[in-house]
Amino acid sequence: DTGVSQDPRHKITKRGQNVTFRCDPISEHNRLYWYRQTLGQGPEFLTYFQNEAQLEKSRLLSDRFSAERPKGSFSTLEIQRTEQGDSAMYLCASSSPLAGVNEQFFGPGTRLTVL
Amino acid sequence: AQKVTQAQTEISVVEKEDVTLDCVYETRDTTYYLFWYKQPPSGELVFLIRRNSFDEQNEISGRYSWNFQKSTSSFNFTITASQVVDSAVYFCALIEVVTGANNLFFGTGTRLTVIP
C-alpha cells in the first residue's frame, strides 16, 4: 500500500500523559499536513511542513503540541499533558505540487481518547 | 476570513433517488480552489474533485456531478441514482491561493444515508 499511513490507529490515554503519533506520507510527496477532527465537525488545520521545514502553524496548535519532520519524510505529532478536550481524530495528509495544486491525500487517522 | 457552509447536516434518501449536497463558501481571494471529500464510516477522507475559481464548467463523473457558480458562491454536489455505498459524510473544502495558505478549510459536513 503506497498511501498515507498513520500509527497508531487508536490511542487511549489518561489525562496528563504524553502521546505521540506518527505519519508516513506518500513517498514522493514533499508536503505534509496535520489536521484534527472532533465529532460532528470537519477537519481543522493544525500545521504544515514542506520537506523538513514547518511553515505554518494554526492557533489551535497550543504549546502542548509539537510536530516534527526531521528528515523530510515521516512526521510525528506529540501532545504533552493531554486534556480531555484533546480527544479527537488526528489526520495526516500529504501532497506534491506535481500532483496538482494542493490535492491532499489523507491517511486513516489516529483516534485519541483521553480519559 | 474564509468560510465554508454546508447547511444540510443530515440527509436520508431511498436508494436510486438523486440527492444534492449544498456548499456555500466565502473568500476574499480571487484565486482559490474548491474540493469535495467523502468520509465513509472507516474514517479515511477520500478526494472526489478539485475545481479552481476560474473554471466554472460543471463536471460529471459517472453518477457524480458538480455545479460551480461563482455568482452565488456555491459548489453543489449531486449524486444520481444513489446507492447504499454512497452513505458517508461529505465535506466541501476551500484553499485560498492568493493569501498563501496551504491548508484545506472544511465545512462541517453533510451526513448522507442511503436507505436500501
PDB file of C-alpha atoms in Angstrom:
ATOM      1  CA  ASP A   1       0.000   0.000   0.000  1.00  0.00           C
ATOM      2  CA  THR A   2       1.546   3.279  -1.092  1.00  0.00           C
ATOM      3  CA  GLY A   3      -0.949   5.620   0.575  1.00  0.00           C
ATOM      4  CA  VAL A   4      -0.528   7.754   3.666  1.00  0.00           C
ATOM      5  CA  SER A   5      -0.197   5.638   6.782  1.00  0.00           C
ATOM      6  CA  GLN A   6      -0.650   6.608  10.410  1.00  0.00           C
ATOM      7  CA  ASP A   7       0.255   4.854  13.603  1.00  0.00           C
ATOM      8  CA  PRO A   8      -1.339   4.021  15.938  1.00  0.00           C
ATOM      9  CA  ARG A   9      -4.900   3.906  14.665  1.00  0.00           C
ATOM     10  CA  HIS A  10      -6.307   4.210  18.153  1.00  0.00           C
ATOM     11  CA  LYS A  11      -4.851   5.552  21.374  1.00  0.00           C
ATOM     12  CA  ILE A  12      -6.457   5.671  24.788  1.00  0.00           C
ATOM     13  CA  THR A  13      -4.611   7.595  27.457  1.00  0.00           C
ATOM     14  CA  LYS A  14      -5.174   9.158  30.830  1.00  0.00           C
ATOM     15  CA  ARG A  15      -5.312  12.880  31.293  1.00  0.00           C
ATOM     16  CA  GLY A  16      -1.889  14.332  31.870  1.00  0.00           C
ATOM     17  CA  GLN A  17       0.008  11.712  29.885  1.00  0.00           C
ATOM     18  CA  ASN A  18       2.042  12.451  26.771  1.00  0.00           C
ATOM     19  CA  VAL A  19       1.212  10.824  23.442  1.00  0.00           C
ATOM     20  CA  THR A  20       2.999  10.698  20.105  1.00  0.00           C
ATOM     21  CA  PHE A  21       1.560   9.879  16.717  1.00  0.00           C
ATOM     22  CA  ARG A  22       3.397   9.041  13.540  1.00  0.00           C
ATOM     23  CA  CYS A  23       2.542   9.766   9.920  1.00  0.00           C
ATOM     24  CA  ASP A  24       4.242   8.317   6.859  1.00  0.00           C
ATOM     25  CA  PRO A  25       3.312  10.284   3.750  1.00  0.00           C
ATOM     26  CA  ILE A  26       3.253   9.072   0.175  1.00  0.00           C
ATOM     27  CA  SER A  27       6.928   8.675  -0.632  1.00  0.00           C
ATOM     28  CA  GLU A  28       7.364  11.338  -3.285  1.00  0.00           C
ATOM     29  CA  HIS A  29       5.229  13.937  -1.517  1.00  0.00           C
ATOM     30  CA  ASN A  30       7.200  16.809  -0.008  1.00  0.00           C
ATOM     31  CA  ARG A  31       4.253  18.460   1.746  1.00  0.00           C
ATOM     32  CA  LEU A  32       2.727  17.100   4.914  1.00  0.00           C
ATOM     33  CA  TYR A  33      -0.240  18.358   6.918  1.00  0.00           C
ATOM     34  CA  TRP A  34      -1.791  17.600  10.280  1.00  0.00           C
ATOM     35  CA  TYR A  35      -5.488  18.150  10.939  1.00  0.00           C
ATOM     36  CA  ARG A  36      -7.717  17.496  13.923  1.00  0.00           C
ATOM     37  CA  GLN A  37     -11.316  16.364  13.609  1.00  0.00           C
ATOM     38  CA  THR A  38     -13.741  16.351  16.518  1.00  0.00           C
ATOM     39  CA  LEU A  39     -17.065  14.573  16.476  1.00  0.00           C
ATOM     40  CA  GLY A  40     -19.545  16.097  14.070  1.00  0.00           C
ATOM     41  CA  GLN A  41     -17.086  18.624  12.701  1.00  0.00           C
ATOM     42  CA  GLY A  42     -14.901  18.950   9.652  1.00  0.00           C
ATOM     43  CA  PRO A  43     -11.148  18.574   9.943  1.00  0.00           C
ATOM     44  CA  GLU A  44      -9.317  21.630  11.245  1.00  0.00           C
ATOM     45  CA  PHE A  45      -5.802  22.514  10.173  1.00  0.00           C
ATOM     46  CA  LEU A  46      -3.037  22.202  12.745  1.00  0.00           C
ATOM     47  CA  THR A  47       0.268  22.509  10.928  1.00  0.00           C
ATOM     48  CA  TYR A  48       2.048  22.129   7.589  1.00  0.00           C
ATOM     49  CA  PHE A  49       5.543  21.027   6.535  1.00  0.00           C
ATOM     50  CA  GLN A  50       7.336  21.442   3.283  1.00  0.00           C
ATOM     51  CA  ASN A  51      10.156  18.941   3.373  1.00  0.00           C
ATOM     52  CA  GLU A  52      11.569  19.272   6.908  1.00  0.00           C
ATOM     53  CA  ALA A  53      10.521  22.889   7.406  1.00  0.00           C
ATOM     54  CA  GLN A  54       7.422  23.623   9.454  1.00  0.00           C
ATOM     55  CA  LEU A  55       5.979  26.551   7.521  1.00  0.00           C
ATOM     56  CA  GLU A  56       2.584  27.109   9.079  1.00  0.00           C
ATOM     57  CA  LYS A  57       1.014  26.546  12.464  1.00  0.00           C
ATOM     58  CA  SER A  58      -2.596  27.108  13.389  1.00  0.00           C
ATOM     59  CA  ARG A  59      -3.520  28.918  16.568  1.00  0.00           C
ATOM     60  CA  LEU A  60      -5.151  25.594  17.516  1.00  0.00           C
ATOM     61  CA  LEU A  61      -1.645  24.226  17.994  1.00  0.00           C
ATOM     62  CA  SER A  62      -1.112  25.157  21.613  1.00  0.00           C
ATOM     63  CA  ASP A  63       2.294  24.956  23.245  1.00  0.00           C
ATOM     64  CA  ARG A  64       1.420  21.445  24.437  1.00  0.00           C
ATOM     65  CA  PHE A  65       1.520  20.312  20.824  1.00  0.00           C
ATOM     66  CA  SER A  66       4.704  19.844  18.844  1.00  0.00           C
ATOM     67  CA  ALA A  67       5.223  18.420  15.397  1.00  0.00           C
ATOM     68  CA  GLU A  68       8.415  17.402  13.681  1.00  0.00           C
ATOM     69  CA  ARG A  69       9.503  16.103  10.327  1.00  0.00           C
ATOM     70  CA  PRO A  70      13.234  15.648  10.885  1.00  0.00           C
ATOM     71  CA  LYS A  71      14.298  14.200   7.560  1.00  0.00           C
ATOM     72  CA  GLY A  72      11.510  15.445   5.366  1.00  0.00           C
ATOM     73  CA  SER A  73       9.884  12.035   5.292  1.00  0.00           C
ATOM     74  CA  PHE A  74       7.748  10.808   8.209  1.00  0.00           C
ATOM     75  CA  SER A  75       6.345  13.202  10.779  1.00  0.00           C
ATOM     76  CA  THR A  76       5.460  12.951  14.442  1.00  0.00           C
ATOM     77  CA  LEU A  77       2.861  14.877  16.409  1.00  0.00           C
ATOM     78  CA  GLU A  78       3.305  14.935  20.174  1.00  0.00           C
ATOM     79  CA  ILE A  79       0.767  16.131  22.691  1.00  0.00           C
ATOM     80  CA  GLN A  80       2.078  16.766  26.179  1.00  0.00           C
ATOM     81  CA  ARG A  81      -0.042  16.732  29.337  1.00  0.00           C
ATOM     82  CA  THR A  82      -3.127  15.585  27.447  1.00  0.00           C
ATOM     83  CA  GLU A  83      -6.504  17.019  28.342  1.00  0.00           C
ATOM     84  CA  GLN A  84      -9.953  15.587  27.729  1.00  0.00           C
ATOM     85  CA  GLY A  85     -10.508  18.274  25.097  1.00  0.00           C
ATOM     86  CA  ASP A  86      -7.702  16.746  23.056  1.00  0.00           C
ATOM     87  CA  SER A  87      -9.890  13.727  22.309  1.00  0.00           C
ATOM     88  CA  ALA A  88     -10.312  13.738  18.547  1.00  0.00           C
ATOM     89  CA  MET A  89      -9.268  12.111  15.309  1.00  0.00           C
ATOM     90  CA  TYR A  90      -5.843  13.307  14.187  1.00  0.00           C
ATOM     91  CA  LEU A  91      -5.481  13.193  10.436  1.00  0.00           C
ATOM     92  CA  CYS A  92      -2.348  13.415   8.366  1.00  0.00           C
ATOM     93  CA  ALA A  93      -2.285  14.317   4.691  1.00  0.00           C
ATOM     94  CA  SER A  94       0.407  14.707   2.080  1.00  0.00           C
ATOM     95  CA  SER A  95       0.646  16.366  -1.286  1.00  0.00           C
ATOM     96  CA  SER A  96       3.022  17.140  -4.087  1.00  0.00           C
ATOM     97  CA  PRO A  97       2.952  20.211  -6.313  1.00  0.00           C
ATOM     98  CA  LEU A  98       3.419  17.866  -9.228  1.00  0.00           C
ATOM     99  CA  ALA A  99       0.183  16.065  -8.456  1.00  0.00           C
ATOM    100  CA  GLY A 100      -1.956  19.134  -8.759  1.00  0.00           C
ATOM    101  CA  VAL A 101      -2.460  22.168  -6.620  1.00  0.00           C
ATOM    102  CA  ASN A 102      -2.936  21.110  -3.060  1.00  0.00           C
ATOM    103  CA  GLU A 103      -4.612  17.826  -3.819  1.00  0.00           C
ATOM    104  CA  GLN A 104      -4.125  16.335  -0.402  1.00  0.00           C
ATOM    105  CA  PHE A 105      -4.237  12.615   0.244  1.00  0.00           C
ATOM    106  CA  PHE A 106      -5.334  11.640   3.719  1.00  0.00           C
ATOM    107  CA  GLY A 107      -4.332   8.810   5.970  1.00  0.00           C
ATOM    108  CA  PRO A 108      -6.770   6.739   8.052  1.00  0.00           C
ATOM    109  CA  GLY A 109      -6.238   8.897  11.127  1.00  0.00           C
ATOM    110  CA  THR A 110      -5.352   8.257  14.759  1.00  0.00           C
ATOM    111  CA  ARG A 111      -8.304   8.357  17.118  1.00  0.00           C
ATOM    112  CA  LEU A 112      -7.252   9.698  20.514  1.00  0.00           C
ATOM    113  CA  THR A 113      -9.375   9.215  23.607  1.00  0.00           C
ATOM    114  CA  VAL A 114      -8.288  11.000  26.768  1.00  0.00           C
ATOM    115  CA  LEU A 115      -9.898   9.612  29.914  1.00  0.00           C
TER     116      LEU A 115
ATOM    117  CA  ALA B   1     -11.595  35.242   6.510  1.00  0.00           C
ATOM    118  CA  GLN B   2     -12.703  32.183   4.644  1.00  0.00           C
ATOM    119  CA  LYS B   3     -15.854  30.267   5.444  1.00  0.00           C
ATOM    120  CA  VAL B   4     -17.477  27.124   4.087  1.00  0.00           C
ATOM    121  CA  THR B   5     -21.113  26.435   4.923  1.00  0.00           C
ATOM    122  CA  GLN B   6     -22.820  23.103   4.493  1.00  0.00           C
ATOM    123  CA  ALA B   7     -26.275  23.865   5.793  1.00  0.00           C
ATOM    124  CA  GLN B   8     -27.552  20.301   5.450  1.00  0.00           C
ATOM    125  CA  THR B   9     -26.375  18.398   8.495  1.00  0.00           C
ATOM    126  CA  GLU B  10     -28.029  15.095   7.576  1.00  0.00           C
ATOM    127  CA  ILE B  11     -29.867  13.827   4.533  1.00  0.00           C
ATOM    128  CA  SER B  12     -31.626  10.496   4.048  1.00  0.00           C
ATOM    129  CA  VAL B  13     -32.724   9.214   0.678  1.00  0.00           C
ATOM    130  CA  VAL B  14     -34.033   5.947  -0.630  1.00  0.00           C
ATOM    131  CA  GLU B  15     -31.753   4.040  -2.958  1.00  0.00           C
ATOM    132  CA  LYS B  16     -31.903   5.190  -6.587  1.00  0.00           C
ATOM    133  CA  GLU B  17     -33.068   8.657  -5.681  1.00  0.00           C
ATOM    134  CA  ASP B  18     -30.992  11.652  -6.743  1.00  0.00           C
ATOM    135  CA  VAL B  19     -29.573  13.859  -3.995  1.00  0.00           C
ATOM    136  CA  THR B  20     -27.833  17.249  -3.998  1.00  0.00           C
ATOM    137  CA  LEU B  21     -25.439  18.348  -1.283  1.00  0.00           C
ATOM    138  CA  ASP B  22     -25.099  22.094  -0.928  1.00  0.00           C
ATOM    139  CA  CYS B  23     -21.918  24.064  -0.305  1.00  0.00           C
ATOM    140  CA  VAL B  24     -21.639  27.834   0.008  1.00  0.00           C
ATOM    141  CA  TYR B  25     -18.271  29.497   0.530  1.00  0.00           C
ATOM    142  CA  GLU B  26     -16.857  32.893   1.399  1.00  0.00           C
ATOM    143  CA  THR B  27     -13.433  34.158   0.471  1.00  0.00           C
ATOM    144  CA  ARG B  28     -11.717  37.426  -0.306  1.00  0.00           C
ATOM    145  CA  ASP B  29      -9.233  35.752  -2.615  1.00  0.00           C
ATOM    146  CA  THR B  30      -9.750  35.987  -6.344  1.00  0.00           C
ATOM    147  CA  THR B  31      -7.908  32.716  -6.838  1.00  0.00           C
ATOM    148  CA  TYR B  32      -8.970  29.701  -4.855  1.00  0.00           C
ATOM    149  CA  TYR B  33      -9.710  26.014  -5.125  1.00  0.00           C
ATOM    150  CA  LEU B  34     -12.780  24.131  -4.018  1.00  0.00           C
ATOM    151  CA  PHE B  35     -12.872  20.471  -3.107  1.00  0.00           C
ATOM    152  CA  TRP B  36     -15.250  17.722  -2.162  1.00  0.00           C
ATOM    153  CA  TYR B  37     -14.143  14.842   0.052  1.00  0.00           C
ATOM    154  CA  LYS B  38     -16.031  11.727   1.108  1.00  0.00           C
ATOM    155  CA  GLN B  39     -15.557  10.227   4.583  1.00  0.00           C
ATOM    156  CA  PRO B  40     -17.055   6.722   4.797  1.00  0.00           C
ATOM    157  CA  PRO B  41     -17.574   5.005   8.160  1.00  0.00           C
ATOM    158  CA  SER B  42     -13.984   3.748   8.031  1.00  0.00           C
ATOM    159  CA  GLY B  43     -12.912   7.361   8.599  1.00  0.00           C
ATOM    160  CA  GLU B  44     -10.464   7.957   5.772  1.00  0.00           C
ATOM    161  CA  LEU B  45     -11.099  11.075   3.710  1.00  0.00           C
ATOM    162  CA  VAL B  46     -11.383  10.301   0.010  1.00  0.00           C
ATOM    163  CA  PHE B  47     -10.743  13.026  -2.544  1.00  0.00           C
ATOM    164  CA  LEU B  48     -13.590  13.426  -5.054  1.00  0.00           C
ATOM    165  CA  ILE B  49     -12.972  16.618  -7.015  1.00  0.00           C
ATOM    166  CA  ARG B  50     -10.985  19.848  -7.184  1.00  0.00           C
ATOM    167  CA  ARG B  51     -12.164  22.941  -9.025  1.00  0.00           C
ATOM    168  CA  ASN B  52     -10.313  26.239  -9.408  1.00  0.00           C
ATOM    169  CA  SER B  53     -12.001  29.611  -9.234  1.00  0.00           C
ATOM    170  CA  PHE B  54     -11.513  30.334 -12.920  1.00  0.00           C
ATOM    171  CA  ASP B  55     -13.202  27.203 -14.159  1.00  0.00           C
ATOM    172  CA  GLU B  56     -16.949  27.333 -13.804  1.00  0.00           C
ATOM    173  CA  GLN B  57     -17.631  24.434 -16.089  1.00  0.00           C
ATOM    174  CA  ASN B  58     -19.787  21.826 -14.481  1.00  0.00           C
ATOM    175  CA  GLU B  59     -18.278  18.393 -14.230  1.00  0.00           C
ATOM    176  CA  ILE B  60     -19.730  14.934 -14.406  1.00  0.00           C
ATOM    177  CA  SER B  61     -18.004  11.756 -13.318  1.00  0.00           C
ATOM    178  CA  GLY B  62     -20.215   8.726 -13.522  1.00  0.00           C
ATOM    179  CA  ARG B  63     -23.093   9.219 -11.096  1.00  0.00           C
ATOM    180  CA  TYR B  64     -21.439  12.290  -9.584  1.00  0.00           C
ATOM    181  CA  SER B  65     -21.790  15.833 -10.868  1.00  0.00           C
ATOM    182  CA  TRP B  66     -20.743  19.213  -9.567  1.00  0.00           C
ATOM    183  CA  ASN B  67     -22.258  22.639 -10.167  1.00  0.00           C
ATOM    184  CA  PHE B  68     -19.931  25.572  -9.502  1.00  0.00           C
ATOM    185  CA  GLN B  69     -21.493  29.034  -9.580  1.00  0.00           C
ATOM    186  CA  LYS B  70     -19.287  31.968  -8.628  1.00  0.00           C
ATOM    187  CA  SER B  71     -22.229  34.367  -8.747  1.00  0.00           C
ATOM    188  CA  THR B  72     -23.793  32.615  -5.771  1.00  0.00           C
ATOM    189  CA  SER B  73     -20.517  31.329  -4.253  1.00  0.00           C
ATOM    190  CA  SER B  74     -21.811  27.801  -4.399  1.00  0.00           C
ATOM    191  CA  PHE B  75     -20.271  24.467  -5.298  1.00  0.00           C
ATOM    192  CA  ASN B  76     -23.016  21.871  -5.097  1.00  0.00           C
ATOM    193  CA  PHE B  77     -22.617  18.126  -5.482  1.00  0.00           C
ATOM    194  CA  THR B  78     -25.253  15.827  -6.956  1.00  0.00           C
ATOM    195  CA  ILE B  79     -25.334  12.060  -6.757  1.00  0.00           C
ATOM    196  CA  THR B  80     -27.611  10.479  -9.328  1.00  0.00           C
ATOM    197  CA  ALA B  81     -29.294   7.147  -8.671  1.00  0.00           C
ATOM    198  CA  SER B  82     -27.863   6.910  -5.156  1.00  0.00           C
ATOM    199  CA  GLN B  83     -26.558   3.618  -3.818  1.00  0.00           C
ATOM    200  CA  VAL B  84     -26.098   2.305  -0.293  1.00  0.00           C
ATOM    201  CA  VAL B  85     -22.311   2.599  -0.747  1.00  0.00           C
ATOM    202  CA  ASP B  86     -22.748   6.345  -1.103  1.00  0.00           C
ATOM    203  CA  SER B  87     -23.636   6.539   2.588  1.00  0.00           C
ATOM    204  CA  ALA B  88     -20.931   8.699   4.156  1.00  0.00           C
ATOM    205  CA  VAL B  89     -20.153  12.171   5.410  1.00  0.00           C
ATOM    206  CA  TYR B  90     -19.314  14.555   2.589  1.00  0.00           C
ATOM    207  CA  PHE B  91     -17.139  17.597   3.130  1.00  0.00           C
ATOM    208  CA  CYS B  92     -16.734  20.666   0.993  1.00  0.00           C
ATOM    209  CA  ALA B  93     -13.427  22.493   1.414  1.00  0.00           C
ATOM    210  CA  LEU B  94     -11.588  25.585   0.217  1.00  0.00           C
ATOM    211  CA  ILE B  95      -7.962  26.605  -0.309  1.00  0.00           C
ATOM    212  CA  GLU B  96      -7.140  30.260  -0.796  1.00  0.00           C
ATOM    213  CA  VAL B  97      -4.197  30.690  -3.159  1.00  0.00           C
ATOM    214  CA  VAL B  98      -3.509  34.416  -3.037  1.00  0.00           C
ATOM    215  CA  THR B  99      -3.198  34.566   0.740  1.00  0.00           C
ATOM    216  CA  GLY B 100      -0.729  31.730   0.514  1.00  0.00           C
ATOM    217  CA  ALA B 101      -2.434  29.424   2.942  1.00  0.00           C
ATOM    218  CA  ASN B 102      -1.725  25.822   2.153  1.00  0.00           C
ATOM    219  CA  ASN B 103      -4.348  24.206   4.295  1.00  0.00           C
ATOM    220  CA  LEU B 104      -7.799  22.996   3.400  1.00  0.00           C
ATOM    221  CA  PHE B 105     -10.596  24.840   5.165  1.00  0.00           C
ATOM    222  CA  PHE B 106     -13.505  22.428   5.617  1.00  0.00           C
ATOM    223  CA  GLY B 107     -17.208  22.822   6.128  1.00  0.00           C
ATOM    224  CA  THR B 108     -18.937  20.873   8.861  1.00  0.00           C
ATOM    225  CA  GLY B 109     -20.028  18.124   6.504  1.00  0.00           C
ATOM    226  CA  THR B 110     -23.282  16.548   5.404  1.00  0.00           C
ATOM    227  CA  ARG B 111     -24.080  13.015   6.529  1.00  0.00           C
ATOM    228  CA  LEU B 112     -25.798  11.146   3.727  1.00  0.00           C
ATOM    229  CA  THR B 113     -27.694   7.964   4.471  1.00  0.00           C
ATOM    230  CA  VAL B 114     -28.962   5.924   1.551  1.00  0.00           C
ATOM    231  CA  ILE B 115     -31.709   3.546   2.607  1.00  0.00           C
ATOM    232  CA  PRO B 116     -31.988   0.300   0.670  1.00  0.00           C
TER     233      PRO B 116
END
